[in-house]
């Protein structure tokens, strides 16, 4: 009985430190939020938004924990940023609703407006380039994985650092979707800060492993909006 009590106590402490919770009804999208524990309560924290793919859409917000940044946090990854993971009920991601969410976080928490990052996978990869393409002035840098983008947004996308990644064995969303938007961005500005990475043998699902690597977060957080 004592062992069980200690185990439960440790679990409570772990959850308390993580501060992972859901917020519903405050913005168009319900969302998970993880606020890191910092010693200096006045410290301005960056924001990292994670956009999920179509398979996690719906009204059960627990689905959003199945893969991506929230899953990485639950597996022990420490991210010194306010991580926000909204859930889409159906259809495509809406750039204005994502911006509403970001502005809500900026209003309610102490954040660094020069460090706002977005990453997403599959439908969330499209959503990432949607918000970056429509509101490039609000986003610092973005990572889009196994998705694509609207070529009409290419010149706006050229205004911020982007890392676009895609597996070459993706049967759900062909790699050509990412190649097209990269080509359009480079056509608009040949010096655009866009990096395209092909993942050899990468399938639509296997590239989820990228959210469990230091490289993704290190690349994002090294950028600061001027």
mmCIF file of C-alpha atoms in Angstrom:
data_model
loop_
_atom_site.group_PDB
_atom_site.id
_atom_site.type_symbol
_atom_site.label_atom_id
_atom_site.label_comp_id
_atom_site.label_asym_id
_atom_site.label_seq_id
_atom_site.Cartn_x
_atom_site.Cartn_y
_atom_site.Cartn_z
ATOM 1 C CA UNK A 1 0.000 0.000 0.000
ATOM 2 C CA UNK A 2 2.873 2.334 0.866
ATOM 3 C CA UNK A 3 4.522 1.662 -2.504
ATOM 4 C CA UNK A 4 1.286 2.513 -4.325
ATOM 5 C CA UNK A 5 0.957 5.766 -2.363
ATOM 6 C CA UNK A 6 4.527 6.785 -3.220
ATOM 7 C CA UNK A 7 3.956 5.981 -6.867
ATOM 8 C CA UNK A 8 0.772 8.049 -6.974
ATOM 9 C CA UNK A 9 2.526 10.906 -5.203
ATOM 10 C CA UNK A 10 5.337 10.905 -7.768
ATOM 11 C CA UNK A 11 2.806 10.889 -10.600
ATOM 12 C CA UNK A 12 1.016 13.914 -9.128
ATOM 13 C CA UNK A 13 4.335 15.779 -8.768
ATOM 14 C CA UNK A 14 5.230 14.929 -12.369
ATOM 15 C CA UNK A 15 1.902 16.235 -13.708
ATOM 16 C CA UNK A 16 2.188 19.344 -11.542
ATOM 17 C CA UNK A 17 5.598 20.154 -12.942
ATOM 18 C CA UNK A 18 4.421 19.594 -16.512
ATOM 19 C CA UNK A 19 1.367 21.858 -16.140
ATOM 20 C CA UNK A 20 -0.245 20.174 -19.145
ATOM 21 C CA UNK A 21 -3.950 20.979 -19.353
ATOM 22 C CA UNK A 22 -6.784 21.640 -21.784
ATOM 23 C CA UNK A 23 -8.543 24.941 -22.387
ATOM 24 C CA UNK A 24 -11.967 24.877 -24.032
ATOM 25 C CA UNK A 25 -14.328 27.700 -25.014
ATOM 26 C CA UNK A 26 -11.826 30.554 -24.949
ATOM 27 C CA UNK A 27 -10.921 30.463 -28.650
ATOM 28 C CA UNK A 28 -12.382 28.889 -31.788
ATOM 29 C CA UNK A 29 -10.161 25.837 -31.271
ATOM 30 C CA UNK A 30 -9.979 23.946 -27.967
ATOM 31 C CA UNK A 31 -6.362 23.228 -27.131
ATOM 32 C CA UNK A 32 -3.765 21.558 -24.968
ATOM 33 C CA UNK A 33 -1.321 23.899 -23.301
ATOM 34 C CA UNK A 34 1.933 23.132 -21.521
ATOM 35 C CA UNK A 35 3.528 25.959 -19.559
ATOM 36 C CA UNK A 36 7.072 25.201 -18.361
ATOM 37 C CA UNK A 37 8.018 25.903 -14.779
ATOM 38 C CA UNK A 38 10.505 28.799 -14.638
ATOM 39 C CA UNK A 39 12.141 30.383 -11.616
ATOM 40 C CA UNK A 40 11.662 33.932 -12.896
ATOM 41 C CA UNK A 41 7.916 34.469 -13.222
ATOM 42 C CA UNK A 42 8.538 37.640 -15.285
ATOM 43 C CA UNK A 43 10.499 35.746 -17.940
ATOM 44 C CA UNK A 44 8.972 36.113 -21.386
ATOM 45 C CA UNK A 45 8.510 32.672 -22.915
ATOM 46 C CA UNK A 46 8.319 31.758 -26.595
ATOM 47 C CA UNK A 47 5.169 30.156 -28.004
ATOM 48 C CA UNK A 48 5.228 26.908 -29.970
ATOM 49 C CA UNK A 49 2.023 25.887 -31.775
ATOM 50 C CA UNK A 50 1.636 22.288 -32.952
ATOM 51 C CA UNK A 51 -0.956 21.507 -35.634
ATOM 52 C CA UNK A 52 -2.073 17.888 -35.956
ATOM 53 C CA UNK A 53 -3.065 15.914 -39.033
ATOM 54 C CA UNK A 54 -6.519 14.848 -40.226
ATOM 55 C CA UNK A 55 -6.582 11.586 -38.249
ATOM 56 C CA UNK A 56 -6.636 13.515 -34.956
ATOM 57 C CA UNK A 57 -9.513 15.806 -35.954
ATOM 58 C CA UNK A 58 -12.763 15.543 -34.032
ATOM 59 C CA UNK A 59 -14.152 16.421 -30.626
ATOM 60 C CA UNK A 60 -12.083 14.122 -28.402
ATOM 61 C CA UNK A 61 -9.173 16.387 -27.506
ATOM 62 C CA UNK A 62 -7.241 13.460 -26.046
ATOM 63 C CA UNK A 63 -6.579 12.341 -29.622
ATOM 64 C CA UNK A 64 -4.164 15.273 -30.021
ATOM 65 C CA UNK A 65 -1.795 13.503 -27.607
ATOM 66 C CA UNK A 66 -1.342 10.528 -29.930
ATOM 67 C CA UNK A 67 1.626 11.998 -31.799
ATOM 68 C CA UNK A 68 3.662 15.146 -32.218
ATOM 69 C CA UNK A 69 4.849 17.690 -29.678
ATOM 70 C CA UNK A 70 2.426 16.806 -26.868
ATOM 71 C CA UNK A 71 3.393 13.133 -27.144
ATOM 72 C CA UNK A 72 7.070 14.149 -27.023
ATOM 73 C CA UNK A 73 6.419 16.130 -23.826
ATOM 74 C CA UNK A 74 4.589 13.206 -22.245
ATOM 75 C CA UNK A 75 7.580 11.010 -23.073
ATOM 76 C CA UNK A 76 9.826 13.366 -21.140
ATOM 77 C CA UNK A 77 10.956 16.065 -23.543
ATOM 78 C CA UNK A 78 11.490 19.419 -21.835
ATOM 79 C CA UNK A 79 10.584 22.392 -24.022
ATOM 80 C CA UNK A 80 11.217 25.874 -22.664
ATOM 81 C CA UNK A 81 8.245 27.405 -24.427
ATOM 82 C CA UNK A 82 4.504 27.641 -23.969
ATOM 83 C CA UNK A 83 3.395 24.732 -26.126
ATOM 84 C CA UNK A 84 -0.095 24.965 -27.579
ATOM 85 C CA UNK A 85 -1.767 22.117 -29.484
ATOM 86 C CA UNK A 86 -5.264 22.951 -30.761
ATOM 87 C CA UNK A 87 -7.763 20.443 -32.095
ATOM 88 C CA UNK A 88 -9.544 20.824 -35.397
ATOM 89 C CA UNK A 89 -13.080 19.448 -35.498
ATOM 90 C CA UNK A 90 -13.123 18.896 -39.270
ATOM 91 C CA UNK A 91 -11.979 20.395 -42.557
ATOM 92 C CA UNK A 92 -8.767 22.400 -43.072
ATOM 93 C CA UNK A 93 -6.936 24.585 -40.574
ATOM 94 C CA UNK A 94 -7.964 28.256 -40.576
ATOM 95 C CA UNK A 95 -5.121 30.794 -40.362
ATOM 96 C CA UNK A 96 -7.236 33.453 -38.650
ATOM 97 C CA UNK A 97 -8.417 31.015 -35.966
ATOM 98 C CA UNK A 98 -4.831 29.930 -35.313
ATOM 99 C CA UNK A 99 -3.847 33.589 -34.986
ATOM 100 C CA UNK A 100 -6.744 34.125 -32.561
ATOM 101 C CA UNK A 101 -5.308 31.332 -30.429
ATOM 102 C CA UNK A 102 -1.804 32.826 -30.505
ATOM 103 C CA UNK A 103 -3.141 36.250 -29.520
ATOM 104 C CA UNK A 104 -5.126 34.709 -26.656
ATOM 105 C CA UNK A 105 -1.955 33.108 -25.291
ATOM 106 C CA UNK A 106 -0.086 36.398 -25.658
ATOM 107 C CA UNK A 107 -2.804 38.158 -23.688
ATOM 108 C CA UNK A 108 -3.080 35.597 -20.892
ATOM 109 C CA UNK A 109 0.581 34.679 -20.409
ATOM 110 C CA UNK A 110 3.961 36.424 -20.302
ATOM 111 C CA UNK A 111 5.322 35.734 -23.780
ATOM 112 C CA UNK A 112 8.061 36.875 -26.146
ATOM 113 C CA UNK A 113 6.324 38.221 -29.249
ATOM 114 C CA UNK A 114 9.588 37.971 -31.202
ATOM 115 C CA UNK A 115 9.576 34.178 -30.728
ATOM 116 C CA UNK A 116 6.372 32.601 -32.050
ATOM 117 C CA UNK A 117 6.844 29.236 -33.753
ATOM 118 C CA UNK A 118 4.519 26.876 -35.606
ATOM 119 C CA UNK A 119 5.040 23.266 -36.618
ATOM 120 C CA UNK A 120 2.705 20.686 -38.038
ATOM 121 C CA UNK A 121 2.381 17.347 -39.783
ATOM 122 C CA UNK A 122 0.256 16.257 -42.743
ATOM 123 C CA UNK A 123 -2.899 18.440 -42.654
ATOM 124 C CA UNK A 124 -1.059 20.303 -39.913
ATOM 125 C CA UNK A 125 1.833 20.845 -42.321
ATOM 126 C CA UNK A 126 -0.600 22.555 -44.679
ATOM 127 C CA UNK A 127 -1.970 24.519 -41.719
ATOM 128 C CA UNK A 128 1.528 25.609 -40.738
ATOM 129 C CA UNK A 129 2.179 27.088 -44.169
ATOM 130 C CA UNK A 130 -1.350 28.552 -44.166
ATOM 131 C CA UNK A 131 -0.764 30.630 -41.011
ATOM 132 C CA UNK A 132 2.807 31.488 -42.042
ATOM 133 C CA UNK A 133 1.639 32.481 -45.517
ATOM 134 C CA UNK A 134 -1.275 34.633 -44.354
ATOM 135 C CA UNK A 135 0.338 36.186 -41.273
ATOM 136 C CA UNK A 136 4.114 36.106 -41.822
ATOM 137 C CA UNK A 137 4.527 39.167 -39.603
ATOM 138 C CA UNK A 138 3.150 37.212 -36.617
ATOM 139 C CA UNK A 139 5.300 34.077 -36.989
ATOM 140 C CA UNK A 140 9.038 33.807 -36.314
ATOM 141 C CA UNK A 141 9.810 30.455 -37.987
ATOM 142 C CA UNK A 142 7.930 27.319 -39.008
ATOM 143 C CA UNK A 143 8.447 23.622 -39.674
ATOM 144 C CA UNK A 144 6.042 21.843 -42.040
ATOM 145 C CA UNK A 145 6.260 18.054 -42.251
ATOM 146 C CA UNK A 146 4.679 15.841 -44.955
ATOM 147 C CA UNK A 147 2.233 18.541 -46.029
ATOM 148 C CA UNK A 148 2.141 21.237 -48.681
ATOM 149 C CA UNK A 149 1.121 24.821 -49.257
ATOM 150 C CA UNK A 150 -0.751 27.288 -51.420
ATOM 151 C CA UNK A 151 1.512 28.644 -54.144
ATOM 152 C CA UNK A 152 -0.250 32.032 -54.019
ATOM 153 C CA UNK A 153 1.268 32.486 -50.540
ATOM 154 C CA UNK A 154 4.811 31.906 -51.795
ATOM 155 C CA UNK A 155 5.989 35.516 -51.570
ATOM 156 C CA UNK A 156 4.697 35.847 -48.011
ATOM 157 C CA UNK A 157 6.282 32.523 -47.066
ATOM 158 C CA UNK A 158 9.586 33.836 -48.389
ATOM 159 C CA UNK A 159 9.572 36.418 -45.584
ATOM 160 C CA UNK A 160 10.350 33.988 -42.749
ATOM 161 C CA UNK A 161 12.590 30.962 -42.076
ATOM 162 C CA UNK A 162 10.964 27.678 -43.075
ATOM 163 C CA UNK A 163 12.044 24.086 -42.763
ATOM 164 C CA UNK A 164 9.951 21.826 -44.976
ATOM 165 C CA UNK A 165 10.432 18.065 -44.631
ATOM 166 C CA UNK A 166 8.901 15.127 -46.467
ATOM 167 C CA UNK A 167 9.490 11.398 -46.757
ATOM 168 C CA UNK A 168 10.147 10.106 -50.271
ATOM 169 C CA UNK A 169 7.989 7.020 -49.626
ATOM 170 C CA UNK A 170 4.876 8.946 -48.556
ATOM 171 C CA UNK A 171 1.799 7.336 -50.121
ATOM 172 C CA UNK A 172 -0.785 9.606 -48.446
ATOM 173 C CA UNK A 173 0.640 13.032 -49.375
ATOM 174 C CA UNK A 174 3.185 12.821 -52.216
ATOM 175 C CA UNK A 175 6.513 14.552 -51.749
ATOM 176 C CA UNK A 176 5.675 16.643 -54.819
ATOM 177 C CA UNK A 177 3.319 18.684 -52.608
ATOM 178 C CA UNK A 178 6.256 19.988 -50.575
ATOM 179 C CA UNK A 179 8.466 20.307 -53.647
ATOM 180 C CA UNK A 180 5.888 22.522 -55.373
ATOM 181 C CA UNK A 181 5.652 25.054 -52.568
ATOM 182 C CA UNK A 182 9.428 25.163 -52.117
ATOM 183 C CA UNK A 183 9.835 25.807 -55.839
ATOM 184 C CA UNK A 184 7.219 28.589 -55.711
ATOM 185 C CA UNK A 185 8.942 30.234 -52.731
ATOM 186 C CA UNK A 186 12.315 30.132 -54.453
ATOM 187 C CA UNK A 187 10.748 31.503 -57.642
ATOM 188 C CA UNK A 188 9.472 34.498 -55.690
ATOM 189 C CA UNK A 189 12.761 35.019 -53.871
ATOM 190 C CA UNK A 190 15.790 32.915 -54.738
ATOM 191 C CA UNK A 191 17.405 33.965 -51.456
ATOM 192 C CA UNK A 192 14.428 32.938 -49.304
ATOM 193 C CA UNK A 193 15.381 31.193 -46.061
ATOM 194 C CA UNK A 194 13.661 27.923 -46.875
ATOM 195 C CA UNK A 195 15.255 24.544 -46.223
ATOM 196 C CA UNK A 196 13.841 21.442 -47.878
ATOM 197 C CA UNK A 197 14.779 18.040 -46.475
ATOM 198 C CA UNK A 198 13.925 14.763 -48.154
ATOM 199 C CA UNK A 199 13.738 11.862 -45.705
ATOM 200 C CA UNK A 200 14.933 8.704 -47.501
ATOM 201 C CA UNK A 201 12.424 5.893 -47.065
ATOM 202 C CA UNK A 202 10.195 8.132 -44.951
ATOM 203 C CA UNK A 203 6.513 7.202 -44.960
ATOM 204 C CA UNK A 204 3.578 9.419 -44.023
ATOM 205 C CA UNK A 205 3.613 8.034 -40.493
ATOM 206 C CA UNK A 206 7.287 7.409 -39.824
ATOM 207 C CA UNK A 207 8.241 11.094 -40.100
ATOM 208 C CA UNK A 208 6.443 11.655 -36.774
ATOM 209 C CA UNK A 209 9.787 10.692 -35.243
ATOM 210 C CA UNK A 210 11.049 14.179 -36.127
ATOM 211 C CA UNK A 211 9.073 15.593 -33.185
ATOM 212 C CA UNK A 212 11.261 13.523 -30.861
ATOM 213 C CA UNK A 213 14.578 14.946 -32.089
ATOM 214 C CA UNK A 214 16.595 17.860 -30.742
ATOM 215 C CA UNK A 215 17.200 19.137 -34.278
ATOM 216 C CA UNK A 216 13.634 20.323 -34.861
ATOM 217 C CA UNK A 217 13.421 22.361 -31.657
ATOM 218 C CA UNK A 218 16.982 23.677 -31.854
ATOM 219 C CA UNK A 219 16.342 24.938 -35.370
ATOM 220 C CA UNK A 220 13.080 26.652 -34.438
ATOM 221 C CA UNK A 221 14.287 28.311 -31.259
ATOM 222 C CA UNK A 222 17.469 29.725 -32.768
ATOM 223 C CA UNK A 223 15.341 32.189 -34.748
ATOM 224 C CA UNK A 224 14.253 35.512 -33.283
ATOM 225 C CA UNK A 225 12.049 38.019 -35.106
ATOM 226 C CA UNK A 226 13.820 41.296 -35.800
#
